[in-house]
XYZ file of C-alpha atoms in Angstrom:
566
model
C 108.635 111.908 94.733
C 109.186 112.502 98.666
C 106.857 113.811 101.251
C 108.215 115.605 104.154
C 106.134 116.457 107.269
C 106.726 119.758 108.371
C 103.988 120.556 111.148
C 100.931 119.724 112.341
C 98.214 121.517 114.152
C 95.500 120.087 116.073
C 92.444 122.350 117.478
C 89.997 120.931 119.796
C 86.557 122.592 119.183
C 84.869 121.467 122.678
C 87.733 123.001 124.650
C 88.815 126.000 122.385
C 92.562 124.571 122.692
C 95.259 123.548 120.287
C 98.633 121.915 119.990
C 101.101 122.691 117.373
C 104.113 120.405 116.925
C 107.377 121.217 114.308
C 109.214 118.364 112.510
C 112.804 118.412 111.285
C 113.545 116.395 107.924
C 115.397 113.508 109.961
C 114.947 111.782 113.346
C 111.824 113.051 115.421
C 111.283 111.250 118.555
C 107.765 111.831 120.513
C 108.320 110.903 124.130
C 105.492 110.118 126.376
C 103.971 107.406 128.734
C 100.777 105.854 128.600
C 98.092 108.236 128.585
C 100.125 111.319 127.443
C 98.624 111.542 123.594
C 101.935 110.392 121.954
C 99.873 107.907 119.820
C 97.222 110.118 119.482
C 99.342 112.773 117.997
C 101.083 110.078 116.008
C 97.912 108.628 114.717
C 96.458 112.537 114.034
C 99.338 112.953 111.202
C 98.428 109.556 109.251
C 94.366 110.576 109.850
C 95.054 113.784 108.037
C 97.189 112.668 105.375
C 94.013 110.288 104.948
C 94.497 107.046 106.714
C 91.922 105.344 107.927
C 92.874 104.724 111.735
C 91.360 101.340 113.158
C 91.569 102.611 116.821
C 91.463 105.695 118.450
C 91.775 106.882 122.300
C 88.214 106.889 123.996
C 89.347 110.096 125.378
C 90.666 111.550 121.828
C 87.543 112.812 120.085
C 88.553 113.105 116.486
C 85.120 113.980 115.013
C 85.474 117.238 117.398
C 88.580 118.327 116.095
C 90.208 119.983 113.192
C 93.897 118.901 111.802
C 96.574 120.677 109.713
C 99.718 119.456 108.297
C 101.983 121.559 106.401
C 104.061 119.207 104.222
C 106.451 119.111 101.230
C 106.128 116.973 98.147
C 109.468 117.259 96.164
C 110.298 120.222 97.869
C 106.829 121.727 97.061
C 104.838 123.046 99.810
C 101.499 121.998 100.560
C 98.812 122.805 103.402
C 96.602 120.284 104.089
C 93.753 120.217 106.483
C 90.943 117.812 107.771
C 88.061 118.140 109.486
C 85.851 114.865 109.607
C 85.070 113.851 106.025
C 86.558 117.042 104.481
C 90.076 117.560 103.270
C 91.395 121.012 101.953
C 94.337 120.289 99.933
C 95.947 124.421 99.349
C 92.312 125.810 99.722
C 90.600 123.422 97.642
C 87.669 121.666 99.809
C 86.876 117.992 99.076
C 85.983 114.448 100.046
C 87.851 111.300 99.969
C 87.023 110.468 96.309
C 88.268 113.546 94.811
C 91.458 113.893 97.553
C 92.703 110.750 96.507
C 92.754 111.487 92.916
C 94.835 114.816 94.176
C 97.444 113.228 96.170
C 98.147 110.205 93.778
C 98.381 112.878 91.112
C 100.800 115.095 93.467
C 103.100 111.675 94.294
C 102.526 110.558 90.478
C 101.400 107.170 91.352
C 99.665 105.312 88.358
C 98.553 102.396 89.963
C 95.021 100.528 90.311
C 93.839 97.756 92.206
C 91.346 94.710 91.794
C 88.272 94.429 93.879
C 87.761 91.183 95.731
C 83.804 91.094 94.847
C 83.532 92.781 91.485
C 85.334 92.549 88.045
C 86.874 96.039 88.413
C 89.826 98.236 89.405
C 89.944 101.235 91.396
C 92.733 103.844 92.051
C 94.402 103.176 95.685
C 93.096 105.249 98.536
C 95.609 107.181 101.052
C 95.463 103.854 103.619
C 96.649 101.598 100.541
C 99.622 103.808 99.452
C 100.377 104.825 103.257
C 100.205 101.295 104.950
C 103.780 100.221 104.204
C 105.267 103.494 106.163
C 102.997 103.095 109.037
C 103.309 101.216 112.442
C 100.414 101.672 115.004
C 100.868 100.457 118.391
C 97.741 99.248 118.740
C 97.115 96.804 115.420
C 100.663 96.431 113.666
C 102.038 93.586 116.439
C 99.121 90.769 115.432
C 98.040 89.004 112.250
C 99.428 89.411 109.098
C 102.290 91.867 108.624
C 101.291 95.318 107.596
C 97.997 93.895 106.383
C 96.514 93.917 110.159
C 96.704 97.909 110.457
C 94.428 97.923 107.181
C 90.875 98.708 107.877
C 89.822 97.615 104.546
C 92.223 95.042 102.792
C 89.607 92.441 102.279
C 87.816 94.821 99.819
C 90.587 93.818 97.382
C 91.722 90.818 95.312
C 94.094 88.356 97.573
C 97.634 89.977 97.060
C 96.541 93.180 95.101
C 97.684 95.145 98.039
C 101.127 93.687 97.712
C 101.260 95.117 94.187
C 101.744 98.452 95.915
C 105.002 97.633 97.923
C 106.093 95.866 94.432
C 104.961 99.139 92.708
C 107.381 101.355 94.931
C 110.299 99.154 94.715
C 109.896 98.961 90.903
C 108.984 95.268 90.399
C 105.579 95.798 89.355
C 104.199 94.046 86.409
C 101.771 96.898 85.486
C 104.194 98.745 83.423
C 105.112 95.381 81.409
C 101.469 94.855 81.462
C 100.849 98.080 79.582
C 103.404 97.695 77.250
C 102.065 94.062 76.062
C 98.645 95.729 75.672
C 99.867 98.339 73.692
C 101.761 95.716 71.676
C 98.362 93.585 71.339
C 96.602 96.543 70.053
C 99.609 97.245 67.378
C 99.507 93.919 65.924
C 95.488 94.212 65.796
C 96.192 96.972 63.632
C 98.551 95.467 61.520
C 96.385 92.552 60.594
C 93.812 94.346 59.879
C 95.979 96.388 57.294
C 97.215 93.263 55.927
C 93.764 92.182 54.987
C 93.490 95.628 53.334
C 96.597 94.952 51.267
C 95.649 91.750 50.310
C 92.463 92.745 49.326
C 93.748 95.847 47.207
C 96.059 93.372 45.469
C 93.627 91.112 44.699
C 91.525 94.452 42.781
C 94.793 95.367 41.384
C 95.413 91.943 39.915
C 91.776 91.851 38.441
C 91.781 95.386 36.699
C 95.292 94.485 35.000
C 95.580 98.053 34.053
C 97.633 98.973 30.727
C 97.732 102.616 29.287
C 96.263 101.473 26.385
C 92.867 100.366 27.999
C 92.380 104.011 29.391
C 88.654 104.929 29.187
C 87.369 107.953 31.354
C 84.145 107.072 33.236
C 82.245 109.680 35.178
C 81.328 108.174 38.860
C 80.010 111.477 40.611
C 76.885 109.346 41.411
C 78.555 106.688 43.386
C 80.831 109.388 45.114
C 77.788 111.453 46.284
C 75.962 108.639 47.919
C 79.385 107.625 49.523
C 79.772 111.083 50.876
C 75.937 111.261 52.338
C 76.956 107.848 53.918
C 80.013 109.126 55.580
C 78.584 112.511 56.566
C 75.290 110.343 58.317
C 78.334 108.495 59.779
C 79.871 111.338 61.556
C 76.785 112.574 62.749
C 75.996 109.063 64.650
C 79.381 109.224 65.989
C 78.981 112.213 67.485
C 75.696 111.148 69.059
C 77.616 107.924 70.051
C 80.440 110.184 71.745
C 77.587 112.057 73.877
C 76.020 108.929 74.951
C 79.027 107.433 76.059
C 79.959 110.199 77.847
C 76.535 110.549 79.959
C 77.293 106.537 80.771
C 80.839 107.586 81.909
C 79.664 110.650 83.869
C 76.601 108.876 85.354
C 78.518 105.741 86.381
C 81.283 108.057 87.985
C 78.565 109.918 90.085
C 76.890 106.250 91.029
C 80.541 105.265 92.316
C 80.489 108.768 94.172
C 77.381 108.171 95.822
C 78.206 104.895 96.558
C 81.511 105.789 98.570
C 79.597 108.642 100.320
C 76.925 105.880 101.240
C 79.508 103.743 103.088
C 80.967 106.664 104.768
C 77.466 107.329 106.250
C 76.779 103.997 106.970
C 80.321 103.827 109.102
C 79.114 107.184 110.770
C 75.882 105.861 111.510
C 77.082 102.475 112.737
C 79.704 104.217 115.090
C 76.882 106.733 116.634
C 74.487 103.758 117.156
C 77.125 102.005 119.282
C 77.933 105.505 121.052
C 74.144 105.161 121.556
C 73.730 101.830 123.100
C 76.542 102.844 125.680
C 74.582 105.563 126.748
C 72.075 102.913 128.133
C 74.426 101.442 130.333
C 75.069 104.249 132.733
C 72.787 103.749 136.138
C 72.844 106.527 138.746
C 74.478 105.162 141.935
C 71.965 107.455 144.291
C 68.712 106.887 142.539
C 69.401 103.545 140.355
C 67.774 105.005 137.428
C 69.443 104.246 134.157
C 70.155 107.510 132.814
C 70.676 111.266 134.273
C 70.115 114.695 132.681
C 73.728 114.861 131.421
C 73.543 111.460 129.883
C 69.887 112.152 128.435
C 71.278 115.219 126.766
C 73.987 113.009 125.060
C 71.614 110.408 124.112
C 69.454 113.138 122.777
C 72.496 114.102 120.726
C 73.440 111.184 119.138
C 70.226 110.120 118.162
C 69.229 113.586 116.876
C 72.882 112.907 114.861
C 71.729 109.042 114.042
C 68.461 111.053 112.307
C 70.458 113.614 110.432
C 72.812 110.926 109.056
C 69.780 108.507 107.998
C 68.152 111.559 106.319
C 70.995 112.278 104.213
C 71.581 108.262 103.573
C 67.783 108.288 102.588
C 68.510 110.861 100.090
C 71.720 109.222 98.898
C 70.123 106.050 97.951
C 67.157 108.059 95.974
C 69.663 109.971 94.371
C 71.532 106.588 93.484
C 68.133 104.820 92.171
C 67.736 108.071 89.686
C 71.011 107.914 88.277
C 70.856 104.181 87.958
C 67.419 104.704 85.714
C 69.507 107.468 83.612
C 72.120 105.037 82.910
C 70.007 102.204 81.985
C 68.316 104.661 79.552
C 72.034 105.934 78.015
C 72.994 102.203 77.914
C 69.906 101.273 75.513
C 70.480 104.239 73.569
C 74.089 103.375 73.193
C 72.946 99.749 71.964
C 70.608 101.612 69.604
C 73.198 103.637 68.070
C 75.620 100.706 67.953
C 73.050 98.656 65.608
C 72.602 101.621 63.397
C 76.409 101.890 62.977
C 76.787 98.246 62.086
C 73.867 98.769 59.603
C 75.525 102.005 57.649
C 79.125 100.643 58.014
C 77.676 97.635 55.902
C 75.935 99.812 53.378
C 79.084 102.097 52.943
C 81.572 99.077 52.781
C 79.519 97.496 50.120
C 79.585 100.820 48.032
C 82.887 101.409 48.297
C 83.847 97.466 47.035
C 81.307 98.389 44.119
C 83.063 101.744 42.998
C 86.548 100.126 43.193
C 85.549 96.959 41.703
C 82.117 96.727 39.883
C 81.479 100.232 38.105
C 85.391 100.292 37.252
C 85.642 96.995 35.662
C 82.100 97.266 34.142
C 83.183 100.976 32.593
C 86.648 99.821 31.647
C 88.043 102.637 33.190
C 90.643 100.703 34.844
C 93.274 103.626 35.052
C 91.379 105.638 37.973
C 90.790 102.721 39.886
C 94.261 101.520 39.528
C 95.871 104.700 40.778
C 93.250 105.177 43.777
C 94.390 101.290 44.343
C 97.953 102.096 44.178
C 97.704 104.875 46.598
C 95.744 103.379 49.320
C 98.100 100.447 48.526
C 101.235 102.392 49.405
C 99.649 104.097 52.362
C 98.762 100.834 53.912
C 102.038 99.218 53.193
C 104.114 102.172 54.535
C 101.863 102.560 57.593
C 102.269 98.758 58.159
C 106.074 98.846 58.010
C 106.042 101.361 60.737
C 103.777 99.762 63.078
C 106.112 96.793 62.598
C 109.149 98.756 63.766
C 107.250 99.786 66.530
C 105.768 96.218 67.290
C 109.684 95.128 66.914
C 110.611 97.916 69.549
C 107.821 97.039 71.987
C 108.873 93.463 72.009
C 112.346 94.283 72.524
C 111.359 96.532 75.378
C 109.011 94.085 77.131
C 111.817 91.474 76.957
C 114.205 93.958 78.633
C 111.878 94.964 81.252
C 110.958 91.185 82.473
C 114.705 90.534 82.513
C 114.998 93.701 84.647
C 111.974 92.790 87.024
C 112.954 89.106 87.698
C 116.881 90.455 87.877
C 115.710 93.073 90.373
C 113.327 91.114 92.140
C 115.940 88.204 92.578
C 118.124 91.259 94.409
C 115.736 92.215 96.727
C 114.938 88.205 97.924
C 118.707 88.017 98.160
C 118.763 91.515 100.163
C 115.610 90.474 102.322
C 117.584 87.475 103.381
C 120.968 88.898 103.848
C 119.135 91.178 106.484
C 117.028 88.763 108.383
C 120.849 87.022 109.090
C 121.952 90.212 110.055
C 119.477 90.854 112.524
C 119.350 87.434 113.740
C 122.877 87.810 115.349
C 121.500 90.369 117.646
C 118.611 88.261 118.931
C 119.416 84.788 120.288
C 115.488 83.875 121.173
C 114.316 84.024 117.967
C 114.983 82.139 114.508
C 114.326 84.571 111.287
C 115.552 81.678 109.103
C 112.162 80.431 108.967
C 111.467 83.674 107.258
C 114.013 83.513 104.648
C 112.816 83.474 101.026
C 109.538 84.774 101.732
C 109.999 87.901 100.361
C 106.469 89.491 99.999
C 105.069 86.851 101.828
C 102.721 88.562 104.493
C 101.836 85.387 106.134
C 100.783 85.334 109.954
C 104.060 85.798 112.071
C 105.311 83.047 114.584
C 103.139 83.245 117.655
C 105.945 82.816 120.389
C 104.890 84.831 123.412
C 107.223 87.803 124.307
C 109.408 87.044 121.203
C 106.645 87.235 118.409
C 107.160 91.258 118.889
C 110.978 90.682 118.183
C 109.882 89.032 115.111
C 107.601 92.048 113.837
C 110.089 94.470 114.900
C 112.689 92.543 112.700
C 110.568 91.958 109.659
C 109.209 95.497 109.318
C 112.575 96.776 109.750
C 113.984 94.633 106.787
C 111.169 96.117 104.741
C 111.767 99.451 105.907
C 115.457 98.963 104.619
C 114.382 98.134 101.379
C 111.841 100.880 100.636
C 114.550 103.331 102.287
C 117.094 102.560 99.805
C 115.027 101.628 96.650
C 111.163 103.226 96.714
C 110.492 105.414 93.860
C 108.110 107.163 96.473
C 109.455 108.265 99.417
C 107.115 108.434 102.436
C 107.979 109.363 106.200
C 108.439 106.271 108.436
C 105.846 107.084 111.103
C 106.312 104.723 113.823
C 104.221 104.326 116.842
C 105.941 102.858 120.000
C 108.119 100.201 117.855
C 109.713 99.372 121.341
C 106.768 97.364 123.201
C 106.384 96.718 127.048
C 105.565 93.300 126.411
C 109.336 92.808 124.714
C 111.467 90.391 126.412
C 113.892 93.019 128.082
C 116.783 90.250 128.411
C 117.271 91.723 124.461
C 116.866 95.474 125.482
C 120.637 95.981 124.553
C 120.532 94.662 121.047
C 117.035 96.235 120.734
C 118.822 99.685 121.554
C 121.152 98.608 118.828
C 118.777 97.976 116.177
C 116.889 101.064 116.713
C 119.582 103.314 116.780
C 122.229 101.705 114.308
C 119.503 100.791 111.911
C 116.069 102.185 112.034
C 117.350 105.699 112.868
C 119.958 105.821 110.549
C 117.208 105.294 107.433
C 117.429 108.313 105.027
C 113.697 108.859 105.149
C 112.165 110.981 107.550
C 111.409 109.370 110.983
C 108.622 109.905 113.451
C 108.969 107.944 116.267
C 106.848 107.221 119.346
C 109.089 106.190 122.370
C 108.358 105.693 126.017
C 110.944 105.446 128.820
C 108.910 102.915 130.746
C 109.718 100.109 127.952
C 113.488 100.117 129.748
C 114.881 100.728 126.703
C 117.123 103.833 126.595
C 118.578 105.504 123.528
C 121.651 106.402 124.173
C 122.348 109.225 121.205
C 121.221 112.613 121.888
C 118.602 113.548 118.776
C 117.909 117.017 117.900
C 114.152 117.057 117.674
C 112.376 115.439 120.540
C 108.445 116.359 121.311
C 108.368 115.997 125.025
C 104.727 115.024 126.129
C 105.755 113.522 129.429
C 105.055 116.877 131.148
C 101.586 117.658 129.633
C 98.434 116.867 130.529
C 97.028 116.862 126.725
C 98.351 117.359 123.343
C 95.934 120.155 122.750
C 97.012 122.293 125.889
C 97.245 125.923 124.392
C 94.166 128.784 124.562
C 93.099 129.322 120.872
C 94.180 132.762 119.434
C 92.766 134.801 116.933
C 94.590 132.944 114.339
C 93.061 129.617 115.175
C 89.696 131.359 115.257
C 89.891 132.430 111.545
C 91.287 129.168 110.705
C 87.916 127.693 112.012
C 85.766 130.430 109.877
C 87.682 129.485 106.997
C 87.106 125.507 107.379
C 83.622 126.572 108.240
C 83.184 128.750 104.804
C 84.769 126.043 102.487
C 82.412 123.513 104.217
C 79.622 125.789 103.192
C 81.088 126.428 99.698
C 81.074 122.656 98.818
C 77.539 122.135 100.100
C 76.123 125.169 98.050
C 78.101 123.574 94.991
C 76.252 120.439 95.620
C 73.357 121.717 95.626
C 73.277 123.565 92.513
């Protein structure tokens, strides 16, 4: 699967202005100095895709903007819009919980991650699946490589996020674990069949049937009782399925509310912080702590805080009601299980009686033997089929384990070779200390200006591996890989690394660049978005087209709100 970004449009609601930018399938360079909006434009692309941005420019009011991306996934075109917590994918409006399911389905990503504080698994968020292809100028140059740009990595168990990279590179154990689980299920089924076969063979031996001993017997009474029990069982199984669905549906609703609550808490916390900041302003003339403008701003913030808190309270109440229902459904399920256990026991006894006691005592061995032979042959045939499937699975598991082991060794070797190649470019760093640390995202060496060279080199090594081998191709969105703080004595080789290695990657590249970094790009590139002459990213007056776009967003949000109230 491959994503391509074709276009982004950003509409600024307060100023009624917009910016629209187009991207080629190859290298796209966004050129601009500090304060030009270069980083905000790059962050906007990731934000619209669902990435949780850690730091925004204070001048870029993301909550007052609407974002739209035109993308393709395996050549199929998609329209993706985002306004605050709302996503609109091909005219279908949704929140993050539903959007992440849709985007994973579009990319055919089948993966679950274990949480750190709960014995459960969840499907990845957009931030999780995009973290290896996004470089942020503010948060990607410190701490653990890749991890420091992830806002909530602590929610997952240790090394869980490495599973995504392993999944992309085809060395994840998830597929092998699925095969092992399937094999275990088949073995349990085979053991159960073997037990039944042993019991039937024992019954066959007791009956000791021959044609001379054939005596007819009417066993309709027993058969009627068994049929009634089986009918009752079917009814209870149906009730059990209904209750299980209620448990599943209620649990899902609680999980969705938990996500909404966390989002509300984040929004409320942001508003609270903004409210604190308004209290610090002092009028230079009268020395009063707040003027009319700041009063109105503070009033708006507090009004929004009140609204968020009201919604938060409603969500908490709804969760409490759902939790009560879940407890009730769980108890119902336990009662049904007890009833099933009781009836299944009676049914088992009846069947044993009909196959042994009545047939033996009546000396009507022929009917019992025929039935036993029929079941015995079916069980043996089924078990034989299962054994073939188990053998095939065992072979497949061995092959996959060997393939994963071999592929992992190959990646480790490539990783070390790439480190050696890059180390030849830079004299002041020693990448040898990073050797044999494939998928080890420990903190990078803290070596002053050379530290950024370490980061840039290691990032490139993983990008190269992803570019060559990832089953999911995502654009490399790189915000200012050339840092002002880099040791410019290496500028010639930094330029070489960028142009001869990074820019030759096959994936689409969106690259933030500033000439002030004193690193000159010698080659000419087809698509350069130049922000140096612009005052802001959104610099065009909105037209009727954008006005209709705004109306469409408002309509979709209203539809979603009405749908929730039903």
